Short mmCIF file of C-alpha atoms in Angstrom, two decimals:
data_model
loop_
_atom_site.label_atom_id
_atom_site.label_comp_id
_atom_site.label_asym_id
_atom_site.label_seq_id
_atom_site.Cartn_x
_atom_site.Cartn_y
_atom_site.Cartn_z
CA UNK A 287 18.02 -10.64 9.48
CA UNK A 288 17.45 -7.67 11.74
CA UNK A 289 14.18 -5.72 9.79
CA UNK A 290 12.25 -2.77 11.58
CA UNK A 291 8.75 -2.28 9.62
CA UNK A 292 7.71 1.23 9.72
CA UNK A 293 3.99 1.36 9.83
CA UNK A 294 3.34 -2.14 10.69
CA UNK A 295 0.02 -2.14 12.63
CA UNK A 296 -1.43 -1.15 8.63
CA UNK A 297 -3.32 -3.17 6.09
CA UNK A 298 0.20 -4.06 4.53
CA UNK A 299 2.59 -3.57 7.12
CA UNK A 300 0.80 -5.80 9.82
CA UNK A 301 0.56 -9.16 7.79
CA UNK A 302 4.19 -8.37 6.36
CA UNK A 303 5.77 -8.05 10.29
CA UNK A 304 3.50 -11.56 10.96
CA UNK A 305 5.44 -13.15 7.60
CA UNK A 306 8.45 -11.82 8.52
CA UNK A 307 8.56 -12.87 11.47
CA UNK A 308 7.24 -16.28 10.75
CA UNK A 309 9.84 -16.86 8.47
CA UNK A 310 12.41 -16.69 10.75
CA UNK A 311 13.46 -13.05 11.25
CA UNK A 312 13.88 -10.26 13.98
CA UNK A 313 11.11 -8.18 13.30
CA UNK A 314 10.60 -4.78 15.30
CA UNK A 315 7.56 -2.39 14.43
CA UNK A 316 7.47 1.78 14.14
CA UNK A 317 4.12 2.97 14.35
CA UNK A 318 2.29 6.45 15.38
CA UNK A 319 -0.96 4.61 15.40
CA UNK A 320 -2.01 7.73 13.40
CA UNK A 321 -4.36 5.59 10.71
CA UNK A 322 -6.37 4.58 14.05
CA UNK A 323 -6.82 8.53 14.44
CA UNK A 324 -7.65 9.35 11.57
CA UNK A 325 -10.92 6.54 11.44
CA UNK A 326 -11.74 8.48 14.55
CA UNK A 327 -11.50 11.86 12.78
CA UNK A 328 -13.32 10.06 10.05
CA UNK A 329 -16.15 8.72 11.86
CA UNK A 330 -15.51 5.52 9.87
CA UNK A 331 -13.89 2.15 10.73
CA UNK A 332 -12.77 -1.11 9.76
CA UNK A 333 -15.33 -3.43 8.67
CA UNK A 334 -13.43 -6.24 10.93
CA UNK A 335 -12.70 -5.69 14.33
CA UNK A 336 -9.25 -4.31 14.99
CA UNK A 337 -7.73 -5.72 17.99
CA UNK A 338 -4.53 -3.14 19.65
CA UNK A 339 -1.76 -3.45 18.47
CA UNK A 340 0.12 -4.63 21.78
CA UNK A 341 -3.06 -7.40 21.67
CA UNK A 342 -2.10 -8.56 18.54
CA UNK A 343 1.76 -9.04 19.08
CA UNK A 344 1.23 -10.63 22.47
CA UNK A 345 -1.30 -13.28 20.82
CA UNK A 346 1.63 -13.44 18.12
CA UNK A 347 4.05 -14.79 21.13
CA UNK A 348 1.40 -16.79 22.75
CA UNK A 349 0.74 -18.52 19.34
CA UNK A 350 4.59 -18.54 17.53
CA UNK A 351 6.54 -17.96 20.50
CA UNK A 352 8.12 -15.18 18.40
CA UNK A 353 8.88 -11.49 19.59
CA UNK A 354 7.96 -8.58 18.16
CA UNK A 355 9.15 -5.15 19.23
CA UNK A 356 7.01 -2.29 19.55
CA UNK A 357 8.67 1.43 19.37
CA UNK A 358 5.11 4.14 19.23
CA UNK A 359 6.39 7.19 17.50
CA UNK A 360 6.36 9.04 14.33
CA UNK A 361 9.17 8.75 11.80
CA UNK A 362 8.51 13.29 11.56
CA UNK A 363 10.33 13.27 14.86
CA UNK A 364 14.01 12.64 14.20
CA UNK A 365 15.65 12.04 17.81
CA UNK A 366 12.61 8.75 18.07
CA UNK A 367 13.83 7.46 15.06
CA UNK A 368 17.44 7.65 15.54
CA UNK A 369 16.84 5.83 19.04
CA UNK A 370 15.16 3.51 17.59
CA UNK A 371 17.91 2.91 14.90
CA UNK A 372 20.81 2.48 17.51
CA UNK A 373 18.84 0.33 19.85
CA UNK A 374 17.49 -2.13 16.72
CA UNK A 375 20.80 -1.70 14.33
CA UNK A 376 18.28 -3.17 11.13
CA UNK A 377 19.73 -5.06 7.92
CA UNK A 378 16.44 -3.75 6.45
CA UNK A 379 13.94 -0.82 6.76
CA UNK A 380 10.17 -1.51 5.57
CA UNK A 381 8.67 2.16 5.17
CA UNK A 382 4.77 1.76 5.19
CA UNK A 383 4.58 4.48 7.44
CA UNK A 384 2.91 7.14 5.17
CA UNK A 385 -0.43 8.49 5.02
CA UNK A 386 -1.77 6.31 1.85
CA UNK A 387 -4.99 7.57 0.72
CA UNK A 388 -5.66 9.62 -2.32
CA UNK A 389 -9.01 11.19 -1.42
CA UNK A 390 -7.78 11.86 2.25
CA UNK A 391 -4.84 14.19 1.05
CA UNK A 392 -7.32 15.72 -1.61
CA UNK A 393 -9.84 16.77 1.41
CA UNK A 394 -8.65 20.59 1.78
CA UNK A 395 -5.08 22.29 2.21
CA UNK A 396 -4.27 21.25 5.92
CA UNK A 397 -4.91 17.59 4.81
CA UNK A 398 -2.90 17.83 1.25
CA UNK A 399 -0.01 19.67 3.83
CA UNK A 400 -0.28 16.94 6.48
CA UNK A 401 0.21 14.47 3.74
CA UNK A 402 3.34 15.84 2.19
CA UNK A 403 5.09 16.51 5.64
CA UNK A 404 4.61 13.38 7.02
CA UNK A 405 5.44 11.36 3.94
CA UNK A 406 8.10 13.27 2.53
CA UNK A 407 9.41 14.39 6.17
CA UNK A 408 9.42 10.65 7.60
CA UNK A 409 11.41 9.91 4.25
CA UNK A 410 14.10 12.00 4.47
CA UNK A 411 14.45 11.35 8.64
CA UNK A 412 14.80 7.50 7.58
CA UNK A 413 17.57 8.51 4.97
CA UNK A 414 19.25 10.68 7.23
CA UNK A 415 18.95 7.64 10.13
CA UNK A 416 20.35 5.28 7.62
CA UNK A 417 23.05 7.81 6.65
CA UNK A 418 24.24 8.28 10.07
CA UNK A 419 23.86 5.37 12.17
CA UNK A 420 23.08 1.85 9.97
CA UNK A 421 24.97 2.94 6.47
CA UNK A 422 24.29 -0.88 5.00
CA UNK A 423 20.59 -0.96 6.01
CA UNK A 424 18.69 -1.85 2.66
CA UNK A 425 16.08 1.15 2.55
CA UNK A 426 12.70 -0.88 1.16
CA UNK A 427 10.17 1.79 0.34
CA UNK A 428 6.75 1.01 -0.96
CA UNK A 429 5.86 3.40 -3.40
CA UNK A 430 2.90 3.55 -5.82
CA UNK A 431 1.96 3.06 -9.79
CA UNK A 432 0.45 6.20 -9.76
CA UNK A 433 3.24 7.61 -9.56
CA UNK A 434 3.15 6.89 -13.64
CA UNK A 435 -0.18 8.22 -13.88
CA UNK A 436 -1.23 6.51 -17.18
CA UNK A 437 1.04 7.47 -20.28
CA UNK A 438 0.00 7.01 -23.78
CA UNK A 439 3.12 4.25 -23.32
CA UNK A 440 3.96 1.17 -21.90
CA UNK A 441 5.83 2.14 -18.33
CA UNK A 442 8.73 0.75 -17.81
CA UNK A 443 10.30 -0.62 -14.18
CA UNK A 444 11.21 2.88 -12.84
CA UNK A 445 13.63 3.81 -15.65
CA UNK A 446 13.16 4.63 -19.43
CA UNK A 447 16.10 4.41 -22.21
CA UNK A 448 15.62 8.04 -24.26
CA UNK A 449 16.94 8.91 -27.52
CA UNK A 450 16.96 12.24 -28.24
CA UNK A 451 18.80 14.68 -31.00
CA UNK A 452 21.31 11.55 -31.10
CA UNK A 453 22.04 11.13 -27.99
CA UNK A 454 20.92 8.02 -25.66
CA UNK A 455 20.51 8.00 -21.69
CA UNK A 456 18.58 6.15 -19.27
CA UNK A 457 16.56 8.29 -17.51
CA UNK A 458 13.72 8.15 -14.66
CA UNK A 459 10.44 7.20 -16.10
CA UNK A 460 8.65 10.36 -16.22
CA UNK A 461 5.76 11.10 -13.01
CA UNK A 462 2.40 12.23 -13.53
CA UNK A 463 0.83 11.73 -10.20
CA UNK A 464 -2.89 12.41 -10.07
CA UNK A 465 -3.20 13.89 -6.31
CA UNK A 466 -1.58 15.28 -3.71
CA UNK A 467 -0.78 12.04 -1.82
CA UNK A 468 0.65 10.16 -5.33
CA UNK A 469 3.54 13.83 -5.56
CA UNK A 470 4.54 12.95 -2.11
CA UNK A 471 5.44 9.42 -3.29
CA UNK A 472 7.18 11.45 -6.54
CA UNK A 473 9.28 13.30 -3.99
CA UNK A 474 10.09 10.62 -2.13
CA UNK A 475 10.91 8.57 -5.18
CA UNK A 476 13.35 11.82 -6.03
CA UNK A 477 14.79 11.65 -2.41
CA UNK A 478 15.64 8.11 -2.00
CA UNK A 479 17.72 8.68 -5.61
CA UNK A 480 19.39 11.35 -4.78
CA UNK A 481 20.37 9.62 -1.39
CA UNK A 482 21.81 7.00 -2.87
CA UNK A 483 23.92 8.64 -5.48
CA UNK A 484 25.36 10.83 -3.42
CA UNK A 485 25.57 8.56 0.05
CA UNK A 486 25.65 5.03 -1.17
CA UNK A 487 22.76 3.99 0.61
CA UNK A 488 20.66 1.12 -1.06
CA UNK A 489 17.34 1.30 -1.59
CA UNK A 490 14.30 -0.82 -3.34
CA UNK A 491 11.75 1.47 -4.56
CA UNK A 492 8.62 -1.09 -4.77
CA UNK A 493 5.51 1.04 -7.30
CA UNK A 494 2.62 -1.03 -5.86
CA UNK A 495 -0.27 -1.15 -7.29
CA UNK A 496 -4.06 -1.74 -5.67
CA UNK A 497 -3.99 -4.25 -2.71
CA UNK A 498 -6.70 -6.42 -2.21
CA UNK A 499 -7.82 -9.39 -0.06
CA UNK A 500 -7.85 -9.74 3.34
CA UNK A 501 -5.69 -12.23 5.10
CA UNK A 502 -2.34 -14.06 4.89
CA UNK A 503 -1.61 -17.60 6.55
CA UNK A 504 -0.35 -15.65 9.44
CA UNK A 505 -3.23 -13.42 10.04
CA UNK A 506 -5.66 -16.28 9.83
CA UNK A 507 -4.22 -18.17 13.22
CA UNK A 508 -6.49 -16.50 15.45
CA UNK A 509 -8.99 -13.47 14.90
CA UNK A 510 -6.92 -10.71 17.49
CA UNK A 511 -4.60 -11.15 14.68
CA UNK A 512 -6.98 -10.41 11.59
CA UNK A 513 -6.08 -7.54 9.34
CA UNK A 514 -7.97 -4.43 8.85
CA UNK A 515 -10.58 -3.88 5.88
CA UNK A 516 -11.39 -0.66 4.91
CA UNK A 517 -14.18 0.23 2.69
CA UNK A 518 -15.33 4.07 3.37
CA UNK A 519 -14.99 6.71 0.40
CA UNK A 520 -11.77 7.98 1.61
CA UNK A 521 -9.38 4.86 2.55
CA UNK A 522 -11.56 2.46 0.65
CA UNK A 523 -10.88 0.63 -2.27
CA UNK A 524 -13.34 -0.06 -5.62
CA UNK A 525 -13.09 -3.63 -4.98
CA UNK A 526 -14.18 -3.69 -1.27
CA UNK A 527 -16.78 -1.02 -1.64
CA UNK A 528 -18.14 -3.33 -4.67
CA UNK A 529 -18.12 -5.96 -2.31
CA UNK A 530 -19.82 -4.06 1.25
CA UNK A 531 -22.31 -2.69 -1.64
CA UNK A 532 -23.68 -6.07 -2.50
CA UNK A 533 -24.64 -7.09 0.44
CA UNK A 534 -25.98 -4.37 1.90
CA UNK A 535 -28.59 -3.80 -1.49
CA UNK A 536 -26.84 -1.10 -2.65
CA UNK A 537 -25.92 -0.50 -5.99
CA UNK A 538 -21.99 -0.84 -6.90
CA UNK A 539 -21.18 2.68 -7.67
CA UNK A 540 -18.73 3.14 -10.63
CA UNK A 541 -17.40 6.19 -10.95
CA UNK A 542 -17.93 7.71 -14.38
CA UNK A 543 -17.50 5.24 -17.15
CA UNK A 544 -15.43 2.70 -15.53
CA UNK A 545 -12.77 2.52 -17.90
CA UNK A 546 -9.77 3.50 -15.37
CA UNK A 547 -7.14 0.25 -15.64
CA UNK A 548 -4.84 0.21 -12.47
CA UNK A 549 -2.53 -2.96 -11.33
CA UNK A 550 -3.56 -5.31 -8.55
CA UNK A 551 -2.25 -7.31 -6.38
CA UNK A 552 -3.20 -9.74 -3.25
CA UNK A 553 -2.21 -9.01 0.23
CA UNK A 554 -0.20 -12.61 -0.02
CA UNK A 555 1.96 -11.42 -2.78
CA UNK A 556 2.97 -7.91 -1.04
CA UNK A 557 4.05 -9.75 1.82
CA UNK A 558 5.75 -11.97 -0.90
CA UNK A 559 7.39 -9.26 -2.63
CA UNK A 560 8.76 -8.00 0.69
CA UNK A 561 10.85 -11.17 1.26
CA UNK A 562 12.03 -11.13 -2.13
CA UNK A 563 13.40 -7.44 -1.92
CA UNK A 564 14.76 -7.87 1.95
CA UNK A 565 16.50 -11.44 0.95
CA UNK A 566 17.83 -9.83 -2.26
CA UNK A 567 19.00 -6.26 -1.50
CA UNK A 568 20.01 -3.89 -3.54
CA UNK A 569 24.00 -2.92 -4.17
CA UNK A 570 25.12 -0.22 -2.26
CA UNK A 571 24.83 3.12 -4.08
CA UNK A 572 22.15 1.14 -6.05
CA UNK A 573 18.12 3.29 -6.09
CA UNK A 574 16.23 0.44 -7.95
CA UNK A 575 12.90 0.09 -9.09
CA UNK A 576 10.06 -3.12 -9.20
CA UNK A 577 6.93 -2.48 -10.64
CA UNK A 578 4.95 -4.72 -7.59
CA UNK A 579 1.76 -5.31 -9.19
CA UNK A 580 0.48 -9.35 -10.91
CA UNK A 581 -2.74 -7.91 -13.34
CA UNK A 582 -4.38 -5.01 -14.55
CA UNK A 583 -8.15 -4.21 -14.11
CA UNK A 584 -10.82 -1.65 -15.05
CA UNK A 585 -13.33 -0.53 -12.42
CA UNK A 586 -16.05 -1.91 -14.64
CA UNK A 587 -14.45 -5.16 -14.75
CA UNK A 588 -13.91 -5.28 -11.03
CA UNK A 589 -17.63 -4.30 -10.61
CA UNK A 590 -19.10 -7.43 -13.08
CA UNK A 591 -16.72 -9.88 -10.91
CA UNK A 592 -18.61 -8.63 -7.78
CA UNK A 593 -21.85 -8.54 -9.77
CA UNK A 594 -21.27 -12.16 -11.05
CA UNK A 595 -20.49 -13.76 -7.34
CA UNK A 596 -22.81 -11.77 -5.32
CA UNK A 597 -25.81 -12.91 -7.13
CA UNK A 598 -24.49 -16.27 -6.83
CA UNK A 599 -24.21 -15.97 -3.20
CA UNK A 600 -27.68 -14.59 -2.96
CA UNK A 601 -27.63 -11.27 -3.07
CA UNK A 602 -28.93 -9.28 -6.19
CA UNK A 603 -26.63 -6.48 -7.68
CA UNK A 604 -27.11 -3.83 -9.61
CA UNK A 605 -24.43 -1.61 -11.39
CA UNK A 606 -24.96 2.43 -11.16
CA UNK A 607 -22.29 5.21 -12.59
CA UNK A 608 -21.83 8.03 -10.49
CA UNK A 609 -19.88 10.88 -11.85
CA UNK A 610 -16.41 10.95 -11.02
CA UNK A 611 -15.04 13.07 -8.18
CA UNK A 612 -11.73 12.58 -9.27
CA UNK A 613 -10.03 14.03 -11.93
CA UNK A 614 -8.41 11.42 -14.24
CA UNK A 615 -8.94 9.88 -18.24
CA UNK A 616 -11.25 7.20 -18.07
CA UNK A 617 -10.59 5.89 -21.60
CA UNK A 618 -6.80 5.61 -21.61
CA UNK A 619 -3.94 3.35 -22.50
CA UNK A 620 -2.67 1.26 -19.23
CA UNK A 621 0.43 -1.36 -19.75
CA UNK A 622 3.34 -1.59 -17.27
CA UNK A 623 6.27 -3.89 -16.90
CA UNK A 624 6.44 -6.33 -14.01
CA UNK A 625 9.17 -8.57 -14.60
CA UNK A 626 11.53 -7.96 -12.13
CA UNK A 627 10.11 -9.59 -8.54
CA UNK A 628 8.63 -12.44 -11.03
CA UNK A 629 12.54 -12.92 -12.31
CA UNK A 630 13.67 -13.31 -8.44
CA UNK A 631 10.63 -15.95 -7.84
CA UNK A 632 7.62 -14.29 -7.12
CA UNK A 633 4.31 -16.49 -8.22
CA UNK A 634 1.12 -14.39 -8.46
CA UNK A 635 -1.84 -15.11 -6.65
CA UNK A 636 -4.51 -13.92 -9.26
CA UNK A 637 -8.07 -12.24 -8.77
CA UNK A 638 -10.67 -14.63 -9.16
CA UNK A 639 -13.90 -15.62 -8.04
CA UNK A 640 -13.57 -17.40 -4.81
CA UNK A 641 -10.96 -14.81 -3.98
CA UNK A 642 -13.71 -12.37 -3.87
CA UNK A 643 -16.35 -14.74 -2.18
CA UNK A 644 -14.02 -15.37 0.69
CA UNK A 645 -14.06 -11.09 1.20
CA UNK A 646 -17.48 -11.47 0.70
CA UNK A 647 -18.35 -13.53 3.25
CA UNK A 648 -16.05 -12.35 5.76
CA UNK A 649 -18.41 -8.61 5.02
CA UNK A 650 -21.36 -10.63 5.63
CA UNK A 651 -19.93 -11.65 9.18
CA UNK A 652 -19.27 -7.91 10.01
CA UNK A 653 -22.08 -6.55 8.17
CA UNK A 654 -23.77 -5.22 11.21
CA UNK A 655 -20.69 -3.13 11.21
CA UNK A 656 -20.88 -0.83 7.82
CA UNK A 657 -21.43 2.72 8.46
CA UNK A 658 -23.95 3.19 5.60
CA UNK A 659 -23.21 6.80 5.01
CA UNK A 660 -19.14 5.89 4.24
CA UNK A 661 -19.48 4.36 1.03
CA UNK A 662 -20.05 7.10 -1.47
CA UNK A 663 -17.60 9.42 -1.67
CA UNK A 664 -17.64 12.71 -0.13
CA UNK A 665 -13.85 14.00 -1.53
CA UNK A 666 -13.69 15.98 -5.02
CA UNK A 667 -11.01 16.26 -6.47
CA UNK A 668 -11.90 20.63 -8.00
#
């Protein structure tokens, strides 16, 4: 089918347009290389070397023989999208394009503003696009767990069945984001359902959890086409700071106890996911829901599984606890339901050790390459 991936030079969206694409459909990518900017307003980078993006699609053709348009632009800006919309005409939308860290829109007020107006902005442009020029698209929006924030329940795949004073309804499971960047997703959640009740769009509203590893099949065919790796306090995950700590002799810097439990997933199985949602779309009128996350981890967990293989690879780890910048329970209840993209065929590629060796040798390659004074975070959350 006909699929435009907004965002697609990104950690997820550039190995999903590759797998896409590989497996057989017309891929186009949106993209306001904005997340290149903002290393530049960062002072930070990716710990691999980032090729362009034209580089990387023109090594894509050289290698697959495969096309893949490029439209630069910014889903804020309606009249680009809409152009991009008639010329393209997609079955299905991929929307990666939102600013995605939770530090970065926790910086100050211009950066919690720029993160709600692009998100929820580029949002409702897309649902207006789909609206007015391809009514059948499938809408696939990736969304986040924190939406849920982490109820003293088990959370349910976007919906919750409520009995109350006799009466029974199924109802959106309730929000209780944790930063500015996790309400935009809330609102855009809101949005998309409101869209589709009252327009008949379809839409697949994917809560992802933490993404981690590196590369796909596709993004391992030559290095112009390797995927970013961020590790810096802001865009950075716990698991690949862990890992840039290690080998650099630093100590792997928990924040406060460690007892935070989030859902993972590998880079191979958003991809995955992707395919499952675009090959199995939603009924028109339809807003539904997949938990897209295969296990559940603390941060102390994740830190003893880069303790354990970094001493076996040689290098000597130590575990510190820093306070916590953020503002969140550390000893809480975690448990959500993620049956749904396992019912339509998804199999889980799981965390384990050699998953984290292969990360931790590609940092070793690009070592020379840390910015030291990135790791620890600079972002509080009061």
């Amino acid at each position: 089918m006909k699929i435009i991936v907004a965002g697609g030079d990104g950690f997820c969206g550039w190995p999903t347009a590759l797998y896409l694409s590989q497996k057989g459909h017309d891929v186009s990518i949106i993209d306001s290389m904005v997340r290149r900017k903002i290393d530049r307003e960062l002072h930070s980078n990716s710990l691999t070397p980032i090729a362009t993006l034209e580089e990387r699609v023109a090594k894509w053709k050289e290698l697959t023989g495969k096309e893949i348009r490029i439209y630069e632009g910014d889903l804020v800006h309606y009249d680009f999208l809409k152009e991009v919309l008639k010329r393209e005409m997609p079955e299905a939308f991929v929307h990666f394009a939102e600013q995605r860290s939770a530090p970065y829109s926790m910086i100050d007020r211009e950066h919690a503003v720029y993160t709600q107006n692009n998100n929820v902005t580029g949002t409702l442009n897309v649902l207006f696009g789909i609206k007015e020029i391809v009514p059948d698209c499938h809408l696939i929006k990736l969304g986040t767990l924190g939406e849920y924030g982490t109820p003293n329940i088990q959370i349910e795949e976007g919906y919750i069945e409520i009995e109350h004073k006799g009466r029974k309804d199924v109802l959106p499971f309730p929000k209780q984001p944790g930063s500015f960047y996790h309400l935009s997703k809330v609102h855009d959640s809101h949005n998309i359902m409101f869209a589709c009740r009252i327009w008949g769009i379809r839409a697949t509203d994917l809560n992802q959890g933490i993404v981690y590893g590196l590369d796909t099949e596709e993004t391992k065919k030559d290095p112009v086409l390797t995927n970013r790796l961020d590790y810096d306090g802001v865009f950075g995950t716990a698991l690949n700071r862990f890992i840039i700590q290690s080998t650099i002799g630093h100590d792997l810097t928990v924040y406060g106890k460690g007892g935070q439990t989030r859902g993972f997933l590998h880079i191979k199985d958003t991809v995955r996911c992707i395919e499952i949602a675009a090959e199995n779309p939603a009924d028109k009128g339809e807003f539904r829901v997949f938990n897209q996350f295969t296990e559940e981890h603390s941060v102390g967990d994740l830190a003893e599984k880069v303790q354990k293989v970094a001493n076996e690879e040689g290098y000597p780890t130590h575990i510190a606890h820093l306070e916590n910048p953020r503002v969140e329970l550390e000893d809480h209840f975690f448990h959500a339901e993620n049956t749904k993209l396992k019912d339509l065929g998804l199999e889980p590629h799981l965390l384990d050790e050699e998953v984290i060796r292969e990360i931790l040798r590609t940092v070793v390659a690009h070592k020379e390459r840390v910015i030291k004074e990135n790791i620890l975070p600079q972002v509080k959350w009061k």
